[in-house]
Coordinates of C-alpha atoms (C1' of nucleotides) in Angstrom, one line a residue:
Chain A
X352 CA -13.6 -44.1 75.6
X353 CA -17.3 -44.6 75.9
X354 CA -20.1 -42.3 74.6
X355 CA -23.8 -42.6 75.1
X356 CA -25.6 -43.2 71.8
X357 CA -29.2 -41.9 71.6
X358 CA -29.8 -44.3 68.8
X359 CA -29.1 -47.4 70.8
X360 CA -29.7 -45.9 74.3
X361 CA -26.4 -47.4 75.5
X362 CA -22.9 -46.2 76.2
X363 CA -20.7 -47.5 73.3
X364 CA -17.0 -47.6 72.9
X365 CA -16.0 -44.9 70.5
X366 CA -14.4 -46.4 67.3
X367 CA -14.1 -43.9 64.5
X368 CA -14.9 -45.1 61.0
X369 CA -11.5 -43.9 59.8
X370 CA -8.7 -44.8 62.2
X371 CA -7.5 -41.9 64.2
X372 CA -9.9 -39.5 62.6
X373 CA -13.1 -38.4 64.3
X374 CA -15.7 -36.7 62.2
X375 CA -18.5 -34.8 63.9
X376 CA -21.4 -32.7 62.8
X377 CA -23.3 -30.5 65.3
X378 CA -26.4 -28.6 64.6
X379 CA -25.7 -24.9 65.2
X380 CA -28.0 -22.0 65.7
X381 CA -30.8 -20.5 63.7
X382 CA -29.5 -16.9 63.5
X383 CA -32.3 -14.5 64.2
X384 CA -31.6 -13.4 67.8
X385 CA -28.9 -13.3 70.5
X386 CA -27.8 -16.6 71.9
X387 CA -28.9 -17.6 75.4
X388 CA -27.3 -19.8 78.0
X389 CA -28.8 -22.9 76.4
X390 CA -26.9 -22.2 73.3
X391 CA -23.8 -21.6 75.4
X392 CA -24.2 -25.1 76.9
X393 CA -24.5 -26.6 73.5
X394 CA -21.4 -24.8 72.2
X395 CA -19.3 -25.5 75.3
X396 CA -20.3 -29.2 75.5
X397 CA -19.1 -29.8 72.0
X398 CA -16.1 -27.5 72.5
X399 CA -15.1 -29.8 75.4
X400 CA -15.8 -32.9 73.3
X401 CA -13.6 -31.7 70.5
X402 CA -10.8 -30.7 72.9
X403 CA -11.0 -34.0 74.6
X404 CA -11.0 -36.0 71.4
X405 CA -7.9 -34.1 70.2
X406 CA -6.3 -34.6 73.6
X407 CA -6.9 -38.3 73.1
X408 CA -4.9 -38.1 69.9
X409 CA -7.7 -38.1 67.3
X410 CA -7.6 -35.8 64.3
X411 CA -11.0 -34.1 64.5
X412 CA -13.1 -32.7 61.7
X413 CA -15.7 -30.6 63.4
X414 CA -18.6 -29.2 61.3
X415 CA -21.2 -26.9 62.7
X416 CA -23.8 -25.3 60.5
X417 CA -25.7 -22.0 60.6
X418 CA -29.4 -22.1 59.7
X419 CA -29.6 -18.7 58.0
X420 CA -32.9 -19.2 56.2
X421 CA -36.1 -20.3 57.8
X422 CA -39.6 -19.2 58.9
X423 CA -38.4 -17.5 62.1
X424 CA -35.8 -15.5 60.3
X425 CA -38.2 -14.4 57.7
X426 CA -40.8 -13.4 60.3
X427 CA -38.3 -11.5 62.5
X428 CA -36.9 -9.7 59.5
X429 CA -40.4 -8.7 58.4
X430 CA -41.1 -7.5 62.0
X431 CA -38.1 -5.3 62.0
X432 CA -38.4 -4.2 58.4
X433 CA -35.0 -5.5 57.4
X434 CA -33.7 -7.9 54.8
X435 CA -33.7 -11.5 56.1
X436 CA -30.2 -12.2 54.8
X437 CA -28.9 -9.1 56.6
X438 CA -30.7 -10.2 59.8
X439 CA -29.2 -13.7 59.6
X440 CA -25.7 -12.3 58.9
X441 CA -25.9 -9.9 61.8
X442 CA -26.8 -12.6 64.3
X443 CA -24.0 -14.9 63.0
X444 CA -21.6 -12.0 63.8
X445 CA -23.2 -11.7 67.3
X446 CA -22.8 -15.5 67.7
X447 CA -19.1 -15.2 67.0
X448 CA -18.8 -12.4 69.4
X449 CA -20.3 -14.5 72.1
X450 CA -18.3 -17.6 71.2
X451 CA -15.1 -15.7 71.3
X452 CA -16.0 -14.3 74.7
X453 CA -16.6 -17.8 75.9
X454 CA -13.3 -18.9 74.5
X455 CA -15.0 -21.6 72.4
X456 CA -13.0 -22.9 69.5
X457 CA -14.3 -22.3 66.0
X458 CA -15.6 -25.4 64.2
X459 CA -13.3 -26.5 61.3
X460 CA -16.1 -26.0 58.8
X461 CA -19.1 -23.7 59.4
X462 CA -21.4 -24.0 56.4
X463 CA -24.5 -21.9 55.9
X464 CA -27.7 -23.2 54.5
X465 CA -28.1 -20.5 51.9
X466 CA -24.7 -21.4 50.4
X467 CA -25.7 -25.0 49.8
X468 CA -29.0 -24.7 48.0
X469 CA -27.7 -26.7 45.0
X470 CA -26.6 -29.6 47.3
X471 CA -30.0 -29.6 48.9
X472 CA -31.8 -29.7 45.6
X473 CA -29.7 -32.6 44.5
X474 CA -30.5 -34.5 47.6
X475 CA -34.2 -33.8 47.2
X476 CA -33.9 -35.1 43.6
X477 CA -32.2 -38.3 44.9
X478 CA -35.1 -38.8 47.3
X479 CA -37.7 -38.3 44.6
X480 CA -36.0 -40.7 42.3
X481 CA -36.0 -43.3 45.0
X482 CA -39.7 -42.8 45.6
X483 CA -39.1 -41.4 49.1
X484 CA -40.3 -37.9 48.2
X485 CA -42.9 -36.3 46.0
X486 CA -43.5 -32.8 44.7
X487 CA -46.9 -31.4 45.5
X488 CA -48.3 -28.0 44.7
X489 CA -44.9 -26.3 44.5
X490 CA -43.6 -28.1 47.7
X491 CA -41.7 -31.3 48.0
X492 CA -42.5 -33.8 50.8
X493 CA -40.8 -36.8 52.3
X494 CA -42.9 -39.9 52.2
X495 CA -42.5 -41.0 55.8
X496 CA -44.3 -44.3 55.6
X497 CA -41.9 -45.4 52.8
X498 CA -39.0 -45.2 55.3
X499 CA -39.8 -48.3 57.3
X500 CA -37.5 -47.5 60.2
X501 CA -38.8 -44.0 60.7
X502 CA -39.0 -43.2 64.4
X503 CA -36.1 -45.3 65.5
X504 CA -33.9 -42.5 66.8
X505 CA -36.6 -40.8 68.9
X506 CA -38.2 -44.1 69.9
X507 CA -41.7 -43.5 68.7
X508 CA -44.1 -45.0 66.3
X509 CA -46.1 -43.2 63.7
X510 CA -49.3 -44.5 65.2
X511 CA -48.5 -43.2 68.6
X512 CA -47.8 -39.8 67.3
X513 CA -51.1 -39.5 65.5
X514 CA -52.9 -40.2 68.7
X515 CA -51.8 -36.9 70.1
X516 CA -51.7 -35.2 66.8
X517 CA -51.0 -31.5 66.9
X518 CA -49.9 -31.7 63.4
X519 CA -51.3 -29.1 61.0
X520 CA -53.6 -30.4 58.4
X521 CA -52.0 -29.8 55.1
X522 CA -53.9 -30.6 51.9
X523 CA -50.7 -31.0 50.0
X524 CA -49.5 -34.0 52.0
X525 CA -50.3 -37.6 51.2
X526 CA -50.0 -38.3 54.9
X527 CA -50.1 -35.9 57.8
X528 CA -46.7 -37.1 59.1
X529 CA -44.9 -36.3 55.9
X530 CA -42.5 -33.4 56.3
X531 CA -41.4 -30.8 53.9
X532 CA -38.1 -30.9 52.0
X533 CA -38.7 -27.9 49.8
X534 CA -41.2 -25.1 50.3
X535 CA -42.7 -23.2 47.4
X536 CA -42.1 -19.4 47.7
X537 CA -44.9 -17.2 49.0
X538 CA -44.9 -13.6 47.7
X539 CA -42.2 -11.5 49.2
X540 CA -40.2 -14.3 50.7
X541 CA -36.6 -15.1 49.9
X542 CA -36.5 -17.7 47.1
X543 CA -34.2 -19.8 44.9
X544 CA -34.9 -21.5 41.6
X545 CA -35.5 -25.2 41.7
X546 CA -36.9 -28.0 39.4
X547 CA -40.2 -27.5 41.4
X548 CA -40.4 -23.8 40.9
X549 CA -39.0 -21.0 43.1
X550 CA -38.8 -21.7 46.8
X551 CA -36.6 -22.4 49.7
X552 CA -35.4 -25.5 51.6
X553 CA -37.2 -27.1 54.5
X554 CA -35.4 -27.1 57.8
X555 CA -34.0 -30.6 58.0
X556 CA -32.6 -31.0 54.5
X557 CA -29.7 -28.6 55.1
X558 CA -28.0 -30.8 57.6
X559 CA -28.3 -33.9 55.4
X560 CA -26.9 -32.0 52.4
X561 CA -24.0 -30.3 54.2
X562 CA -22.9 -33.2 56.3
X563 CA -22.8 -35.3 53.1
X564 CA -20.7 -32.7 51.4
X565 CA -18.2 -32.2 54.2
X566 CA -18.1 -35.4 56.1
X567 CA -19.4 -38.0 53.6
X568 CA -22.5 -40.1 53.7
X569 CA -21.4 -41.9 56.9
X570 CA -19.5 -40.2 59.7
X571 CA -18.9 -40.7 63.4
X572 CA -20.8 -38.3 65.7
X573 CA -23.9 -36.2 65.2
X574 CA -24.8 -33.9 68.0
X575 CA -27.2 -31.3 69.3
X576 CA -29.7 -30.5 72.0
X577 CA -32.2 -33.1 73.2
X578 CA -35.0 -31.1 71.6
X579 CA -33.5 -31.8 68.2
X580 CA -34.1 -35.5 68.5
X581 CA -37.6 -35.2 67.1
X582 CA -38.4 -34.1 64.5
X583 CA -35.1 -32.6 63.3
X584 CA -32.7 -35.5 63.7
X585 CA -35.3 -38.2 63.0
X586 CA -36.0 -36.5 59.7
X587 CA -32.3 -35.9 58.9
X588 CA -31.8 -39.6 59.4
X589 CA -34.6 -40.5 57.1
X590 CA -33.3 -38.2 54.4
X591 CA -29.7 -39.2 54.6
X592 CA -30.2 -43.0 54.9
X593 CA -32.9 -42.8 52.3
X594 CA -30.8 -40.9 49.8
X595 CA -27.4 -42.6 50.5
X596 CA -28.5 -46.1 51.2
X597 CA -26.0 -46.4 54.0
X598 CA -25.8 -45.6 57.6
X599 CA -25.7 -42.0 58.6
X600 CA -24.1 -40.9 61.9
X601 CA -22.7 -43.8 63.9
X602 CA -23.4 -42.2 67.2
X603 CA -25.9 -39.5 68.3
X604 CA -25.0 -37.3 71.2
X605 CA -27.7 -35.1 72.7
X606 CA -27.1 -32.8 75.6
X607 CA -29.7 -31.8 78.2
X608 CA -31.3 -28.4 78.6
X609 CA -30.5 -25.4 80.7
X610 CA -33.5 -24.8 83.0
X611 CA -34.5 -22.0 85.3
X612 CA -36.5 -23.1 88.3
X613 CA -36.6 -26.5 86.7
X614 CA -38.3 -25.2 83.5
X615 CA -36.6 -25.3 80.2
X616 CA -35.0 -22.0 79.2
X617 CA -36.5 -21.0 75.9
X618 CA -37.5 -18.1 73.8
X619 CA -41.1 -19.0 73.9
X620 CA -41.3 -19.1 77.7
X621 CA -39.3 -15.9 77.8
X622 CA -37.3 -17.2 80.8
X623 CA -33.9 -16.9 79.1
X624 CA -30.7 -15.0 79.8
X625 CA -28.4 -14.2 76.9
X626 CA -24.8 -15.2 77.0
X627 CA -23.8 -11.5 77.2
X628 CA -26.2 -10.9 80.1
X629 CA -24.3 -13.5 82.1
X630 CA -20.8 -12.5 80.9
X631 CA -21.4 -9.0 82.2
X632 CA -21.6 -10.4 85.7
X633 CA -19.3 -13.4 85.6
X634 CA -16.1 -14.3 83.7
X635 CA -16.4 -16.9 81.0
X636 CA -14.4 -19.5 83.0
X637 CA -17.0 -19.2 85.8
X638 CA -19.8 -19.9 83.4
X639 CA -17.8 -22.9 82.0
X640 CA -17.2 -24.3 85.4
X641 CA -20.9 -24.0 86.1
X642 CA -21.8 -25.7 82.9
X643 CA -19.4 -28.6 83.4
X644 CA -20.5 -29.1 87.0
X645 CA -23.2 -31.4 85.6
X646 CA -22.8 -34.3 83.2
X647 CA -23.9 -33.0 79.7
X648 CA -26.9 -35.3 79.4
X649 CA -28.6 -34.1 82.6
X650 CA -30.6 -30.9 83.0
X651 CA -28.7 -28.0 84.3
X652 CA -30.6 -25.5 86.5
X653 CA -29.4 -22.0 86.2
X654 CA -29.4 -19.7 89.2
X655 CA -27.4 -16.9 90.7
X656 CA -26.3 -19.1 93.6
X657 CA -25.0 -21.8 91.2
X658 CA -22.9 -19.2 89.4
X659 CA -21.6 -17.8 92.7
X660 CA -20.6 -21.3 93.8
X661 CA -18.8 -21.7 90.6
X662 CA -17.0 -18.4 91.0
X663 CA -15.8 -19.3 94.5
X664 CA -14.6 -22.7 93.1
X665 CA -12.7 -21.0 90.3
X666 CA -11.0 -18.6 92.7
X667 CA -10.0 -21.5 94.9
X668 CA -8.3 -23.2 91.9
X669 CA -6.5 -20.0 91.0
X670 CA -5.5 -19.5 94.7
X671 CA -4.0 -23.0 94.7
X672 CA -2.0 -22.3 91.5
X673 CA -0.8 -19.0 92.8
X674 CA 0.2 -20.6 96.0
X675 CA 2.4 -23.1 94.1
X676 CA 3.9 -20.3 92.0
X677 CA 4.7 -18.3 95.1
X678 CA 6.3 -21.2 96.8
X679 CA 8.4 -22.1 93.9
X680 CA 9.6 -18.5 93.4
X681 CA 10.4 -18.2 97.1
X682 CA 12.5 -21.4 96.9
X683 CA 14.3 -20.1 93.8
X684 CA 15.3 -16.9 95.3
X685 CA 16.0 -18.5 98.7
X686 CA 18.2 -21.5 99.1
X687 CA 19.7 -21.2 95.7
X688 CA 19.6 -24.7 94.5
X689 CA 20.9 -26.3 97.7
X690 CA 18.9 -29.3 98.6
X691 CA 17.4 -28.1 101.8
X692 CA 15.1 -30.3 103.8
X693 CA 13.5 -33.6 103.4
X694 CA 10.3 -34.5 101.7
X695 CA 7.2 -33.8 103.7
X696 CA 4.6 -34.9 101.3
X697 CA 3.1 -38.2 102.5
X698 CA 2.9 -41.3 100.4
X699 CA -0.9 -41.2 100.1
X700 CA -1.0 -37.5 99.0
X701 CA 1.9 -38.1 96.6
X702 CA -0.1 -40.9 95.0
X703 CA -3.2 -38.7 94.8
X704 CA -1.2 -36.0 93.0
X705 CA 0.5 -38.4 90.7
X706 CA -2.8 -40.1 89.7
X707 CA -4.6 -36.9 89.0
X708 CA -4.3 -37.3 85.2
X709 CA -5.3 -40.9 85.3
X710 CA -8.4 -40.2 87.4
X711 CA -9.4 -37.3 85.2
X712 CA -9.2 -39.3 82.1
X713 CA -11.1 -42.2 83.5
X714 CA -14.0 -39.8 84.3
X715 CA -13.9 -38.2 80.9
X716 CA -13.6 -41.5 79.1
X717 CA -16.9 -42.4 80.7
X718 CA -19.2 -40.4 78.4
X719 CA -17.5 -37.1 79.2
X720 CA -18.3 -37.1 82.9
X721 CA -17.1 -33.6 83.5
X722 CA -18.8 -33.4 86.9
X723 CA -16.7 -36.3 88.1
X724 CA -13.6 -35.0 86.3
X725 CA -14.0 -31.7 88.1
X726 CA -14.4 -33.5 91.4
X727 CA -10.9 -35.0 90.8
X728 CA -9.5 -31.6 90.0
X729 CA -10.8 -30.2 93.2
X730 CA -9.6 -33.1 95.1
X731 CA -6.2 -32.4 93.6
X732 CA -6.5 -28.8 94.7
X733 CA -7.1 -29.9 98.2
X734 CA -4.1 -32.1 98.4
X735 CA -1.9 -29.5 96.8
X736 CA -3.0 -26.9 99.2
X737 CA -2.2 -29.2 102.1
X738 CA 1.3 -29.8 100.6
X739 CA 1.8 -26.1 100.1
X740 CA 1.0 -25.4 103.7
X741 CA 3.5 -28.0 104.9
X742 CA 6.3 -26.8 102.6
X743 CA 5.6 -23.2 103.5
X744 CA 6.5 -23.7 107.1
X745 CA 9.8 -25.5 106.5
X746 CA 12.7 -25.9 104.2
X747 CA 11.3 -27.3 101.0
X748 CA 12.7 -30.5 99.6
X749 CA 13.6 -30.2 95.9
X750 CA 11.5 -33.3 95.0
X751 CA 8.5 -31.8 96.8
X752 CA 8.8 -28.6 94.9
X753 CA 9.1 -30.4 91.6
X754 CA 6.1 -32.5 92.4
X755 CA 4.0 -29.4 93.1
X756 CA 5.2 -27.5 90.1
X757 CA 4.5 -30.4 87.9
X758 CA 1.1 -30.9 89.5
X759 CA 0.3 -27.3 88.8
X760 CA 1.1 -27.6 85.2
X761 CA -1.0 -30.8 84.9
X762 CA -3.9 -29.2 86.7
X763 CA -3.9 -26.3 84.3
X764 CA -3.6 -28.6 81.3
X765 CA -6.5 -30.8 82.4
X766 CA -8.7 -27.9 83.3
X767 CA -7.9 -26.5 79.9
X768 CA -9.8 -29.4 78.4
X769 CA -12.9 -27.8 80.0
X770 CA -11.6 -24.4 79.0
X771 CA -11.0 -23.2 82.5
X772 CA -7.9 -22.1 84.5
X773 CA -6.3 -20.8 81.4
X774 CA -5.0 -17.5 82.8
X775 CA -1.9 -16.7 84.7
X776 CA -3.0 -17.2 88.3
X777 CA -1.2 -14.2 89.7
X778 CA -2.6 -12.0 86.9
X779 CA -6.1 -13.5 87.4
X780 CA -6.1 -12.6 91.1
X781 CA -4.6 -9.2 90.5
X782 CA -7.2 -8.4 87.9
X783 CA -10.0 -9.5 90.2
X784 CA -8.6 -7.2 92.9
X785 CA -8.3 -4.3 90.4
X786 CA -11.9 -4.8 89.3
X787 CA -13.2 -4.9 92.8
X788 CA -11.1 -1.9 93.7
X789 CA -12.6 0.0 90.8
X790 CA -16.1 -0.6 92.3
X791 CA -15.4 1.0 95.6
X792 CA -14.8 4.6 96.6
X793 CA -11.3 4.3 98.0
X794 CA -8.0 4.4 96.1
X795 CA -5.2 2.0 96.7
X796 CA -3.2 4.8 98.1
X797 CA -5.8 5.8 100.6
X798 CA -6.1 2.2 101.7
X799 CA -2.4 1.9 102.2
X800 CA -2.3 5.2 104.3
X801 CA -5.1 3.9 106.5
X802 CA -3.2 0.7 107.0
X803 CA -0.1 2.6 108.1
X804 CA -2.2 4.6 110.6
X805 CA -3.6 1.4 111.9
X806 CA -0.2 -0.3 112.2
X807 CA 1.1 2.8 114.1
X808 CA -1.8 2.3 116.5
X809 CA -1.1 -1.4 116.8
X810 CA 2.5 -0.6 117.7
X811 CA 1.2 1.3 120.6
X812 CA -1.2 -1.5 121.3
X813 CA -4.0 1.0 120.9
X814 CA -6.5 -1.7 119.8
X815 CA -9.5 0.6 119.9
X816 CA -7.9 3.0 117.3
X817 CA -6.6 0.1 115.2
X818 CA -10.0 -1.6 115.2
X819 CA -11.7 1.7 114.2
X820 CA -9.6 1.9 111.1
X821 CA -10.3 -1.7 110.3
X822 CA -14.1 -1.1 110.7
X823 CA -13.9 2.0 108.6
X824 CA -12.2 0.1 105.7
X825 CA -14.7 -2.7 106.1
X826 CA -17.6 -0.3 105.4
X827 CA -15.9 0.2 102.1
X828 CA -15.8 -3.6 101.6
X829 CA -12.0 -3.6 102.2
X830 CA -10.9 -6.6 104.4
X831 CA -7.6 -6.6 106.2
X832 CA -5.5 -9.7 106.6
X833 CA -2.7 -9.5 109.2
X834 CA 0.0 -12.0 108.1
X835 CA 3.5 -12.8 109.2
X836 CA 5.0 -10.5 106.6
X837 CA 2.6 -7.5 107.2
X838 CA -0.9 -6.5 106.5
X839 CA -2.5 -7.2 103.2
X840 CA -6.0 -6.3 102.0
X841 CA -8.7 -7.5 99.7
X842 CA -11.9 -6.2 98.4
X843 CA -15.0 -8.3 99.3
X844 CA -16.9 -9.4 96.3
Chain B
rG498 C1' -53.3 -39.7 75.5
rG499 C1' -48.2 -41.8 73.6
rC500 C1' -42.9 -41.9 74.6
rG501 C1' -38.8 -40.8 77.7
rA502 C1' -35.7 -38.8 81.7
rC503 C1' -34.9 -37.7 86.6
rG504 C1' -35.7 -38.0 92.3
rU505 C1' -28.5 -39.1 96.5
rA506 C1' -26.8 -34.4 102.9
rG507 C1' -29.3 -27.3 103.8
rC508 C1' -28.1 -26.5 98.2
rC509 C1' -25.4 -28.3 93.6
rA510 C1' -23.5 -33.0 92.0
rA511 C1' -20.7 -38.0 91.0
rG512 C1' -21.4 -43.1 91.9
rC513 C1' -25.1 -47.4 87.9
rG514 C1' -24.3 -54.8 91.8
rG515 C1' -19.5 -55.1 96.6
rU516 C1' -20.9 -51.4 101.2
rA517 C1' -21.9 -43.0 99.7
rA518 C1' -16.3 -38.6 95.0
rG519 C1' -16.2 -33.5 94.7
rG520 C1' -18.1 -28.2 95.2
rC521 C1' -21.0 -24.4 98.0
rA522 C1' -23.0 -23.4 102.8
rG523 C1' -22.4 -25.0 108.2
rA524 C1' -19.5 -26.7 112.6
rG525 C1' -14.7 -27.5 115.1
rG526 C1' -9.4 -26.3 114.8
rU527 C1' -4.5 -23.8 113.3
rC528 C1' -3.2 -18.6 113.0
rU529 C1' -4.4 -13.7 115.5
rG530 C1' -4.1 -8.6 120.6
rC531 C1' -9.1 -9.7 119.1
rA532 C1' -10.7 -10.4 114.3
rA533 C1' -10.7 -11.3 109.1
rA534 C1' -8.7 -14.1 105.3
rA535 C1' -6.4 -18.5 104.3
rC536 C1' -5.7 -23.4 105.3
rC537 C1' -6.8 -28.1 107.8
rU538 C1' -10.5 -31.4 109.8
rU539 C1' -15.5 -32.6 109.9
rU540 C1' -20.7 -33.1 108.2
rA541 C1' -25.8 -38.8 104.6
rU542 C1' -25.8 -46.1 109.0
rU543 C1' -28.1 -43.8 104.1
rC544 C1' -29.6 -42.8 98.4
rA545 C1' -38.5 -40.3 97.1
rG546 C1' -41.8 -44.5 99.2
rC547 C1' -43.2 -49.7 99.2
rG548 C1' -42.3 -54.6 97.6
rG549 C1' -39.1 -58.3 94.8
rU550 C1' -34.3 -60.6 92.8
rU551 C1' -29.3 -61.5 95.0
rC552 C1' -24.4 -63.8 99.6
rA553 C1' -24.5 -58.5 98.6
rA554 C1' -28.8 -53.0 95.7
rA555 C1' -28.4 -46.0 95.7
rU556 C1' -27.2 -49.2 91.7
rC557 C1' -31.3 -54.7 88.7
rC558 C1' -37.1 -55.7 88.4
rG559 C1' -42.3 -54.2 89.7
rC560 C1' -45.7 -50.7 91.7
rU561 C1' -46.8 -45.8 94.0
rC562 C1' -45.8 -40.7 94.6
rG563 C1' -43.2 -36.2 92.8
rU564 C1' -40.5 -33.2 89.1
rC565 C1' -39.2 -32.3 84.2
rG566 C1' -38.9 -33.0 78.8
rC567 C1' -40.4 -34.6 73.7
rC568 C1' -44.7 -35.5 70.6
rU569 C1' -45.3 -27.8 67.4
rC570 C1' -40.3 -23.8 66.3
rC571 C1' -36.5 -24.7 69.9
rA572 C1' -29.7 -25.9 72.1

RNA sequence: GGCGACGUAGCCAAGCGGUAAGGCAGAGGUCUGCAAAACCUUUAUUCAGCGGUUCAAAUCCGCUCGUCGCCUCCA
């Protein structure tokens, strides 16, 4: 499989350092607020990556950190008059609540910065010994110009950056581009003892220290949002390579942003929706389908319409699975194992059904092209629906039923790699109906009574009366469907 | 100012040198007393524009226009 590497700006064949074992480190959240849809994308993208690597047969060690000490946490805690540690803990809990609601897998190791102060101090000491860092006025800084390849990951030169310098002038630094590894404590701030006095870690050092501890100096994949490329990942790279004298992450994966009206969703712009905001309106699987409708590196524009489209698509997939289940059940109770009928599924459609897994994998192997992979899934749905329709109207051949049943299982398995289509289809559709029913002013019994009245009128061919009932129900968003086996109803969304 | 990404049907989105996947919406059809729902079929001579390379370009190169991002905390 191929993965796009930010470092080389190319898709590269994925070959883990240790055979059969993929080690990956993803930058997690800074816990001072509820997570928004951008965080959901990050979590779900790497959730999909991990699931797919495991599907491919790799043993995966997935590390994702929590930044539980930093300026924003301290500021927010001060604002609310609470302890910064408690604030961080609280939003880690909220993060888990959201992740569980999204059905995202837990990382194998979820280290917190504050629990690795010692490791960070050791790393900073390594850097000082190598001449790559220097203490200054209670702080410790990284000597950027000493790391000759600085800027490789983000593709920028030190000179270029100075041109547009929005860098704060800091008297303590030898060079304005130097970044802080350790910050001396200001009065009232959380602090830890260190060889340079009391203080706290800079932002970037935690990831270098924790990845080294849990994955080793070199590992396979380092991931995060595109906004982390500079300065966070560039600095991590400088720290780790500088301290360990060996390559750091082999491959850097960065996902695109979630936008609203083509602008980046962010706290500072105030144009964000939290995960729980969205999950109040749509099921998690709908959100996942939406997120995977675009390849992970491209921007993803959030809108009500896009979510509704995803919802319709998800329902269609479940309808298809329910159709297969219904057909198989009918056949079981019907002909009782007697091979009725001849195959009606054409050669071309059979081939499409049988190649579904192959096509899905080819798309996913190409830098996790979930958009294309989903296209194949929907294409499968189309062919399966067609087959269901054909079988429904005649005696089903055993081989056809088996093909459909198997295809349904495959469809659900593959969709599961994206975390969708994981519910029992019958139950999903029933729940949807129940939820909608709860939102209208009629009970199921009242609806059924009205349907009986209407059917009585229809017997007498009193179309005016029957249509009146239908219209009345429609004002309550109840739609009637007259089928060969009687009248069923649904609630309009 | 520096660096980078993107621009494909009404909307979303794949394709990245061999002649336009898929989804939503729309249209036609099957079904129906009429509907609805469901399902089927269908919808881009063309890929922002202009040049160039090539037997062949949405795909490669150059320029122009437009949108967005990073360079400051950010997923």
